PDB file of C-alpha atoms in Angstrom:
ATOM      1  CA  MET J   1      41.872 115.754  28.356  1.00 79.00           C
ATOM      2  CA  GLU J   2      43.970 117.907  26.001  1.00 83.00           C
ATOM      3  CA  GLU J   3      46.138 118.525  28.800  1.00 86.00           C
ATOM      4  CA  PHE J   4      46.786 115.220  29.611  1.00 88.00           C
ATOM      5  CA  LEU J   5      47.506 114.396  26.134  1.00 90.00           C
ATOM      6  CA  ILE J   6      50.187 117.366  26.080  1.00 88.00           C
ATOM      7  CA  VAL J   7      51.712 115.997  29.213  1.00 88.00           C
ATOM      8  CA  LEU J   8      51.912 112.533  27.929  1.00 89.00           C
ATOM      9  CA  ILE J   9      53.535 113.518  24.765  1.00 90.00           C
ATOM     10  CA  GLN J  10      55.836 115.747  26.587  1.00 87.00           C
ATOM     11  CA  PHE J  11      57.071 112.721  28.856  1.00 90.00           C
ATOM     12  CA  ILE J  12      57.201 110.464  25.741  1.00 91.00           C
ATOM     13  CA  VAL J  13      59.485 112.804  23.835  1.00 90.00           C
ATOM     14  CA  GLU J  14      61.875 113.581  26.524  1.00 89.00           C
ATOM     15  CA  PHE J  15      61.915 109.732  27.809  1.00 90.00           C
ATOM     16  CA  PHE J  16      62.480 108.352  23.991  1.00 91.00           C
ATOM     17  CA  PHE J  17      65.460 111.147  23.689  1.00 90.00           C
ATOM     18  CA  ASN J  18      67.033 110.038  26.819  1.00 89.00           C
ATOM     19  CA  ILE J  19      66.690 106.378  25.911  1.00 88.00           C
ATOM     20  CA  VAL J  20      68.127 106.552  22.377  1.00 87.00           C
ATOM     21  CA  ALA J  21      70.725 109.203  23.011  1.00 88.00           C
ATOM     22  CA  GLU J  22      73.361 106.557  24.118  1.00 84.00           C
ATOM     23  CA  ILE J  23      72.750 104.503  20.820  1.00 81.00           C
ATOM     24  CA  PRO J  24      75.203 106.451  18.451  1.00 83.00           C
ATOM     25  CA  PHE J  25      78.284 106.055  20.970  1.00 79.00           C
ATOM     26  CA  ASP J  26      77.813 102.340  21.633  1.00 76.00           C
ATOM     27  CA  TRP J  27      76.981 101.380  18.108  1.00 70.00           C
ATOM     28  CA  PRO J  28      80.689 101.164  16.923  1.00 60.00           C
ATOM     29  CA  SER J  29      81.688  98.899  19.810  1.00 64.00           C
ATOM     30  CA  ARG J  30      79.285  96.169  18.189  1.00 61.00           C
ATOM     31  CA  ASN J  31      81.665  95.082  15.601  1.00 66.00           C
ATOM     32  CA  ARG J  32      84.331  94.050  17.747  1.00 70.00           C
ATOM     33  CA  LYS J  33      87.390  91.947  16.599  1.00 77.00           C
ATOM     34  CA  THR J  34      88.896  91.532  20.039  1.00 80.00           C
ATOM     35  CA  PRO J  35      86.996  90.260  23.278  1.00 82.00           C
ATOM     36  CA  GLU J  36      85.254  92.995  25.527  1.00 84.00           C
ATOM     37  CA  PRO J  37      87.005  93.213  28.887  1.00 86.00           C
ATOM     38  CA  GLU J  38      84.890  91.544  31.936  1.00 85.00           C
ATOM     39  CA  ARG J  39      85.516  94.478  34.283  1.00 90.00           C
ATOM     40  CA  ILE J  40      84.328  97.679  32.838  1.00 93.00           C
ATOM     41  CA  ALA J  41      83.967  99.960  36.162  1.00 94.00           C
ATOM     42  CA  GLY J  42      86.384 102.624  34.574  1.00 94.00           C
ATOM     43  CA  TRP J  43      84.685 102.465  31.415  1.00 93.00           C
ATOM     44  CA  CYS J  44      81.225 103.027  32.979  1.00 95.00           C
ATOM     45  CA  PHE J  45      82.454 105.976  34.896  1.00 97.00           C
ATOM     46  CA  GLY J  46      83.716 107.434  31.410  1.00 95.00           C
ATOM     47  CA  TRP J  47      80.146 106.789  30.212  1.00 95.00           C
ATOM     48  CA  LEU J  48      78.688 108.567  32.963  1.00 97.00           C
ATOM     49  CA  LEU J  49      80.911 111.699  32.366  1.00 97.00           C
ATOM     50  CA  LEU J  50      80.231 111.686  28.693  1.00 95.00           C
ATOM     51  CA  GLY J  51      76.469 111.370  29.260  1.00 96.00           C
ATOM     52  CA  GLY J  52      76.653 114.447  31.854  1.00 96.00           C
ATOM     53  CA  PHE J  53      78.899 116.281  29.298  1.00 96.00           C
ATOM     54  CA  ILE J  54      76.316 115.998  26.429  1.00 94.00           C
ATOM     55  CA  ALA J  55      73.431 116.727  28.905  1.00 94.00           C
ATOM     56  CA  TRP J  56      75.257 119.964  29.795  1.00 95.00           C
ATOM     57  CA  GLY J  57      75.762 121.059  26.227  1.00 93.00           C
ATOM     58  CA  SER J  58      72.092 120.034  25.522  1.00 90.00           C
ATOM     59  CA  THR J  59      70.960 122.455  28.274  1.00 90.00           C
ATOM     60  CA  PHE J  60      72.323 125.414  26.287  1.00 89.00           C
ATOM     61  CA  VAL J  61      70.143 124.186  23.215  1.00 86.00           C
ATOM     62  CA  PHE J  62      67.066 122.902  25.139  1.00 79.00           C
ATOM     63  CA  SER J  63      67.136 124.898  28.419  1.00 80.00           C
ATOM     64  CA  PRO J  64      63.560 124.045  29.316  1.00 84.00           C
ATOM     65  CA  THR J  65      62.591 120.433  29.694  1.00 84.00           C
ATOM     66  CA  PHE J  66      59.774 118.903  27.875  1.00 83.00           C
ATOM     67  CA  ILE J  67      58.241 117.747  30.864  1.00 88.00           C
ATOM     68  CA  SER J  68      56.304 120.250  33.106  1.00 84.00           C
ATOM     69  CA  ILE J  69      55.209 118.085  35.751  1.00 89.00           C
ATOM     70  CA  PRO J  70      57.429 117.370  38.763  1.00 90.00           C
ATOM     71  CA  ALA J  71      56.447 113.695  39.299  1.00 91.00           C
ATOM     72  CA  LEU J  72      57.073 112.942  35.517  1.00 92.00           C
ATOM     73  CA  ARG J  73      60.445 114.399  35.801  1.00 92.00           C
ATOM     74  CA  ILE J  74      61.347 112.175  38.509  1.00 94.00           C
ATOM     75  CA  ALA J  75      59.853 108.932  36.984  1.00 95.00           C
ATOM     76  CA  ASN J  76      61.953 110.018  33.769  1.00 94.00           C
ATOM     77  CA  LEU J  77      65.026 110.255  35.895  1.00 95.00           C
ATOM     78  CA  VAL J  78      64.290 106.764  37.240  1.00 96.00           C
ATOM     79  CA  LEU J  79      62.951 104.947  34.162  1.00 96.00           C
ATOM     80  CA  SER J  80      65.069 106.272  31.441  1.00 96.00           C
ATOM     81  CA  PRO J  81      68.434 104.696  32.652  1.00 97.00           C
ATOM     82  CA  ILE J  82      66.783 101.458  33.159  1.00 97.00           C
ATOM     83  CA  ALA J  83      64.988 101.426  29.643  1.00 96.00           C
ATOM     84  CA  SER J  84      68.100 102.595  27.946  1.00 95.00           C
ATOM     85  CA  GLY J  85      70.080  99.865  29.378  1.00 95.00           C
ATOM     86  CA  LEU J  86      67.584  97.313  28.444  1.00 95.00           C
ATOM     87  CA  LEU J  87      67.433  98.604  24.915  1.00 93.00           C
ATOM     88  CA  SER J  88      71.239  98.432  24.774  1.00 92.00           C
ATOM     89  CA  LEU J  89      71.258  94.800  26.280  1.00 93.00           C
ATOM     90  CA  PHE J  90      68.685  93.477  23.662  1.00 92.00           C
ATOM     91  CA  ILE J  91      70.483  94.990  20.771  1.00 90.00           C
ATOM     92  CA  ALA J  92      73.822  93.691  22.159  1.00 90.00           C
ATOM     93  CA  ARG J  93      72.268  90.102  22.687  1.00 91.00           C
ATOM     94  CA  ARG J  94      71.131  90.331  18.997  1.00 90.00           C
ATOM     95  CA  HIS J  95      74.702  91.152  17.836  1.00 86.00           C
ATOM     96  CA  ALA J  96      76.264  88.662  20.269  1.00 87.00           C
ATOM     97  CA  HIS J  97      74.603  85.727  18.264  1.00 88.00           C
ATOM     98  CA  THR J  98      77.058  86.644  15.414  1.00 87.00           C
ATOM     99  CA  ASN J  99      79.938  88.161  17.296  1.00 86.00           C
ATOM    100  CA  PRO J 100      81.133  85.948  20.325  1.00 87.00           C
ATOM    101  CA  ASN J 101      83.320  89.038  21.340  1.00 87.00           C
ATOM    102  CA  ILE J 102      80.406  91.160  22.719  1.00 88.00           C
ATOM    103  CA  ILE J 103      79.393  90.874  26.367  1.00 91.00           C
ATOM    104  CA  PRO J 104      75.683  92.181  26.460  1.00 92.00           C
ATOM    105  CA  ARG J 105      76.069  92.889  30.131  1.00 94.00           C
ATOM    106  CA  ASN J 106      78.610  95.423  29.522  1.00 93.00           C
ATOM    107  CA  HIS J 107      76.334  97.190  27.115  1.00 92.00           C
ATOM    108  CA  PHE J 108      73.673  97.332  29.625  1.00 95.00           C
ATOM    109  CA  TRP J 109      75.543  99.020  32.157  1.00 96.00           C
ATOM    110  CA  GLN J 110      77.553 101.421  29.695  1.00 94.00           C
ATOM    111  CA  ALA J 111      74.093 102.772  28.453  1.00 95.00           C
ATOM    112  CA  PHE J 112      72.728 102.879  32.041  1.00 97.00           C
ATOM    113  CA  TRP J 113      75.443 104.912  33.336  1.00 97.00           C
ATOM    114  CA  PHE J 114      75.588 107.160  29.984  1.00 96.00           C
ATOM    115  CA  THR J 115      71.881 107.893  30.732  1.00 96.00           C
ATOM    116  CA  VAL J 116      72.181 108.468  34.532  1.00 97.00           C
ATOM    117  CA  GLY J 117      74.524 111.103  33.582  1.00 97.00           C
ATOM    118  CA  LEU J 118      72.354 112.540  30.875  1.00 96.00           C
ATOM    119  CA  VAL J 119      69.170 112.534  33.147  1.00 96.00           C
ATOM    120  CA  ALA J 120      70.816 113.588  36.225  1.00 96.00           C
ATOM    121  CA  ILE J 121      72.139 116.884  34.744  1.00 95.00           C
ATOM    122  CA  ARG J 122      69.012 117.736  32.729  1.00 92.00           C
ATOM    123  CA  PHE J 123      66.953 117.095  35.867  1.00 93.00           C
ATOM    124  CA  ALA J 124      69.112 119.352  37.861  1.00 92.00           C
ATOM    125  CA  TYR J 125      69.836 122.382  35.464  1.00 91.00           C
ATOM    126  CA  THR J 126      66.978 122.463  33.028  1.00 88.00           C
ATOM    127  CA  SER J 127      64.082 124.807  33.848  1.00 76.00           C
ATOM    128  CA  ARG J 128      60.361 123.636  33.636  1.00 70.00           C
ATOM    129  CA  ALA J 129      58.417 125.379  30.975  1.00 60.00           C
TER     130      ALA J 129
END
């Protein structure tokens, strides 16, 4: 039972880190004075690169991953981008009520691609403890 709790806590810590890592970068764009662009494919590529760069830097600080079970690492790889995108979408929807220049869909995709870059690099280059 103790090992199950340890594994669960490890998964939650890494999952939470991956979800909230994008918020500080996206937060300044919530106070927009001009409308957001409708097409953001180029921006999403930039967010992917930024997430990958931050993950690359984090491998020097946190070389081993918190998650030691391969199946949970794969679950983290799949679920973190979706959860991060949804969190950003919900926050953007809340801000869109007071600022019509915000397009919540854009924030979903930006957070999604940032987190894909983050978890993919960490998945590939961190070692299991």
